[in-house]
Amino acid sequence: MIDLTPEQQAIKEYFIAERGYWRPWTETILRINPEFLRRYATYAGYPARTGPMSARMIELIYVALDASSTHLFTAGVKTHIDLAMKAGATPADILDVLHLVAAQGLEAVYSGVSILAEEAGLSETCHLPSDQRARVAAIFPENARHVAALAQLDPGYLDVLLGFLEYGDPMEGLRPTERTLIEIALNACFTGRNEESLRRLIRIALDGGVDRAEILQAIQLGAHLAVHGTALGATLLEEHLTTSQTGAAQKNPAVPVQRRKA
């Protein structure tokens, strides 16, 4: 086992305090470049440390970002579900998040049908039955172009779409403003950025009384998914170093194989 220096041990404890976890890849970076790990912990921990969101909400956003079909990072989903539950999230909260993840692909449909409607010369407005108009108003901003387009192109699809998006489950889950913040995070993240949808969702959030600092924090959290590439690279680097060292020891038995911490 390779013992940590006092400086490395302090950085490890700082990282865990800032990020809430410790993994083999962080151990590799700690050993090779501890200052990088310290600076990453400071950078990635800043939004959670200084922003207005609760730990529960932060972890739910991370669950959404890692579970998104644009990322599908299993280890991250597991880590952040665990942390979210410890922070007070309920199973209903988690399933609401996963509902939003399932609906993320619809943002491309909204964009596509709006373009189709424009190019086909469809009216930007249409008359909806009163019951459907109320359902639409509960989900979409007034005069949403894609709603009018779907109502003209495929009213049956609009009806089942509303049924999927409506939250009629008796279980208690996320509040409407919390759902909007999670949708903002999904559409702001570099893995699934959708500027048109992001503008619409930010306007919904502001009109709904969400503080700008919360919106900013939701946007900032998405940047941290990039470290998963670092984690992959550090893991493969560790495998290479271990294999190389083992091979050298086999060629020269006098060279001891140093065991690295897991």
XYZ file of C-alpha atoms in Angstrom:
262
model
C 0.000 0.000 0.000
C 1.197 3.497 -0.815
C 0.713 5.779 2.161
C -0.664 9.264 1.604
C 1.342 12.296 2.576
C -0.305 14.685 5.055
C -1.036 17.034 2.148
C -2.668 14.261 0.104
C -4.735 13.124 3.081
C -5.960 16.679 3.626
C -6.929 16.982 -0.043
C -8.766 13.651 0.092
C -10.789 14.785 3.091
C -11.481 18.131 1.410
C -12.668 16.408 -1.782
C -15.059 14.155 0.130
C -16.426 17.139 2.039
C -16.988 19.085 -1.193
C -18.241 16.297 -3.468
C -19.629 13.650 -1.116
C -17.828 10.638 -2.597
C -14.441 9.007 -3.167
C -13.589 6.655 -6.037
C -10.558 4.742 -7.378
C -10.075 7.344 -10.111
C -9.836 10.138 -7.544
C -7.189 8.093 -5.725
C -5.170 7.888 -8.952
C -5.333 11.639 -9.529
C -4.548 12.316 -5.874
C -1.353 10.309 -6.160
C -0.202 11.827 -9.476
C -1.493 15.407 -9.307
C -3.102 16.253 -5.967
C -3.365 19.959 -6.752
C -5.584 19.217 -9.765
C -7.943 17.242 -7.533
C -8.049 20.000 -4.933
C -8.839 22.660 -7.518
C -11.505 20.478 -9.123
C -13.172 19.939 -5.741
C -13.209 23.697 -5.143
C -14.618 24.429 -8.613
C -17.230 21.648 -8.660
C -18.240 22.181 -5.062
C -18.749 25.938 -5.420
C -22.344 25.957 -6.761
C -23.541 23.562 -4.057
C -21.631 25.420 -1.362
C -22.798 28.924 -2.285
C -26.088 28.496 -4.160
C -29.583 28.605 -2.656
C -30.742 25.072 -3.483
C -31.069 22.385 -0.845
C -28.802 19.331 -0.902
C -31.866 17.275 -1.851
C -32.547 19.401 -4.927
C -28.905 19.437 -6.013
C -28.717 15.654 -5.869
C -32.001 15.278 -7.762
C -30.585 17.435 -10.553
C -27.493 15.226 -10.669
C -29.748 12.148 -10.868
C -31.504 13.701 -13.871
C -28.275 14.682 -15.616
C -26.623 11.293 -15.129
C -29.770 9.321 -16.046
C -30.487 11.416 -19.144
C -30.327 9.489 -22.411
C -27.676 12.015 -23.461
C -25.364 10.658 -20.750
C -26.534 7.346 -19.175
C -23.848 7.273 -16.474
C -24.861 4.337 -14.276
C -22.359 4.914 -11.472
C -23.394 8.553 -11.191
C -27.105 7.719 -11.067
C -26.472 5.245 -8.250
C -24.254 7.662 -6.304
C -26.670 10.563 -6.558
C -29.800 8.526 -5.809
C -28.062 7.427 -2.606
C -27.075 11.012 -1.759
C -30.524 12.360 -2.672
C -32.262 9.873 -0.393
C -29.877 10.735 2.427
C -30.733 14.408 1.853
C -34.454 13.727 2.268
C -35.658 12.852 -1.239
C -38.478 10.327 -1.520
C -39.013 7.528 -4.058
C -41.773 9.716 -5.539
C -39.221 12.518 -6.031
C -36.863 10.152 -7.842
C -39.626 8.847 -10.108
C -40.708 12.398 -10.919
C -37.121 13.101 -11.968
C -37.088 9.978 -14.145
C -40.419 11.072 -15.643
C -38.751 14.311 -16.718
C -35.822 12.333 -18.123
C -38.265 10.281 -20.210
C -39.868 13.482 -21.494
C -36.577 15.129 -22.491
C -36.776 13.788 -26.040
C -39.977 15.729 -26.604
C -37.984 18.955 -26.765
C -36.750 17.860 -30.197
C -40.347 17.148 -31.242
C -41.421 20.642 -30.172
C -38.629 22.184 -32.202
C -39.248 19.968 -35.217
C -43.004 20.510 -35.453
C -42.534 24.269 -35.063
C -40.215 24.249 -38.070
C -42.630 22.017 -40.000
C -45.525 24.334 -39.215
C -43.547 27.372 -40.329
C -42.387 25.813 -43.585
C -45.855 24.381 -44.308
C -47.510 27.735 -43.685
C -49.736 26.584 -40.826
C -51.457 29.094 -38.588
C -49.551 30.060 -35.456
C -52.725 29.743 -33.416
C -55.651 27.358 -33.369
C -58.843 26.812 -31.425
C -58.670 24.051 -28.836
C -61.619 22.470 -27.028
C -62.077 24.083 -23.608
C -61.024 20.978 -21.659
C -57.882 20.532 -23.744
C -57.109 24.251 -23.558
C -57.044 24.026 -19.767
C -54.739 21.000 -19.899
C -52.386 22.770 -22.300
C -52.312 25.913 -20.141
C -51.220 23.870 -17.130
C -48.104 22.638 -18.952
C -47.101 25.016 -21.746
C -46.714 28.800 -21.976
C -49.483 30.728 -23.690
C -49.487 30.592 -27.509
C -46.749 27.954 -27.707
C -46.116 27.463 -31.432
C -45.569 23.725 -31.154
C -48.938 23.219 -29.426
C -50.790 24.936 -32.259
C -48.771 22.942 -34.772
C -49.533 19.601 -33.121
C -53.211 20.473 -32.762
C -53.397 20.998 -36.526
C -51.070 18.226 -37.646
C -51.957 15.433 -35.216
C -54.485 16.245 -32.480
C -54.449 12.648 -31.261
C -50.724 12.886 -30.553
C -51.238 16.142 -28.663
C -53.846 14.419 -26.510
C -51.630 11.465 -25.557
C -48.706 13.849 -25.061
C -50.706 15.819 -22.521
C -51.682 12.590 -20.812
C -48.031 11.594 -20.487
C -46.898 14.963 -19.174
C -49.686 15.501 -16.666
C -48.901 14.670 -13.054
C -52.014 12.885 -11.832
C -50.324 10.338 -9.560
C -51.563 10.588 -5.960
C -48.017 10.112 -4.666
C -46.347 13.308 -3.556
C -43.337 14.240 -5.615
C -41.688 17.364 -6.938
C -43.258 20.789 -6.865
C -43.860 22.462 -10.256
C -40.965 24.896 -9.764
C -38.644 22.003 -8.893
C -39.638 20.192 -12.073
C -38.914 23.303 -14.085
C -35.456 23.660 -12.527
C -34.632 20.060 -13.392
C -35.808 20.608 -16.968
C -33.617 23.714 -17.142
C -30.617 21.677 -15.992
C -31.311 19.004 -18.622
C -31.621 21.519 -21.450
C -28.698 23.693 -20.334
C -26.216 20.838 -19.903
C -23.623 20.483 -22.658
C -24.661 16.849 -23.217
C -28.169 17.820 -24.314
C -28.170 21.577 -24.791
C -31.306 22.946 -26.427
C -31.268 26.729 -26.564
C -34.853 27.151 -27.739
C -36.233 24.949 -24.957
C -33.913 26.524 -22.422
C -35.271 29.995 -23.177
C -38.850 28.759 -22.819
C -38.133 26.995 -19.522
C -36.214 29.923 -18.033
C -39.141 32.208 -18.876
C -41.559 29.753 -17.231
C -39.334 29.639 -14.146
C -39.027 33.420 -13.863
C -42.758 33.904 -14.396
C -43.358 31.272 -11.712
C -41.308 33.171 -9.162
C -38.144 31.076 -9.253
C -35.134 33.072 -8.101
C -32.429 33.809 -10.676
C -29.830 32.331 -8.329
C -31.612 28.969 -8.399
C -31.779 29.012 -12.193
C -28.084 29.879 -12.385
C -27.221 27.066 -9.994
C -29.202 24.551 -12.083
C -27.233 25.666 -15.139
C -23.867 25.499 -13.353
C -24.336 21.954 -12.044
C -24.409 20.484 -15.551
C -20.784 21.390 -16.237
C -19.585 18.805 -13.740
C -20.622 15.890 -15.964
C -17.445 16.572 -17.939
C -15.380 15.033 -15.140
C -16.719 11.616 -16.121
C -14.330 11.756 -19.071
C -11.551 12.528 -16.613
C -12.665 9.586 -14.481
C -12.542 7.258 -17.479
C -9.099 8.474 -18.483
C -7.707 8.202 -14.956
C -9.075 4.665 -14.635
C -7.412 3.600 -17.880
C -4.189 5.347 -16.871
C -4.190 3.385 -13.612
C -4.691 0.140 -15.528
C -1.780 1.016 -17.814
C 0.532 1.889 -14.930
C -0.362 -1.278 -13.037
C 0.115 -3.463 -16.120
C 3.434 -1.814 -16.968
C 4.711 -2.175 -13.423
C 3.642 -5.816 -13.238
C 5.363 -6.533 -16.549
C 8.568 -4.871 -15.369
C 8.517 -6.887 -12.153
C 8.070 -10.130 -14.063
C 11.069 -9.317 -16.238
C 13.117 -8.237 -13.239
C 12.044 -9.959 -10.003
C 14.141 -7.458 -8.058
C 11.601 -4.738 -8.931
C 8.757 -4.876 -6.381
C 5.176 -4.334 -7.498
C 3.688 -1.478 -5.514
C 0.074 -1.989 -4.578
C -2.062 1.086 -5.144
C -5.031 1.887 -3.018
C -8.433 1.057 -4.476
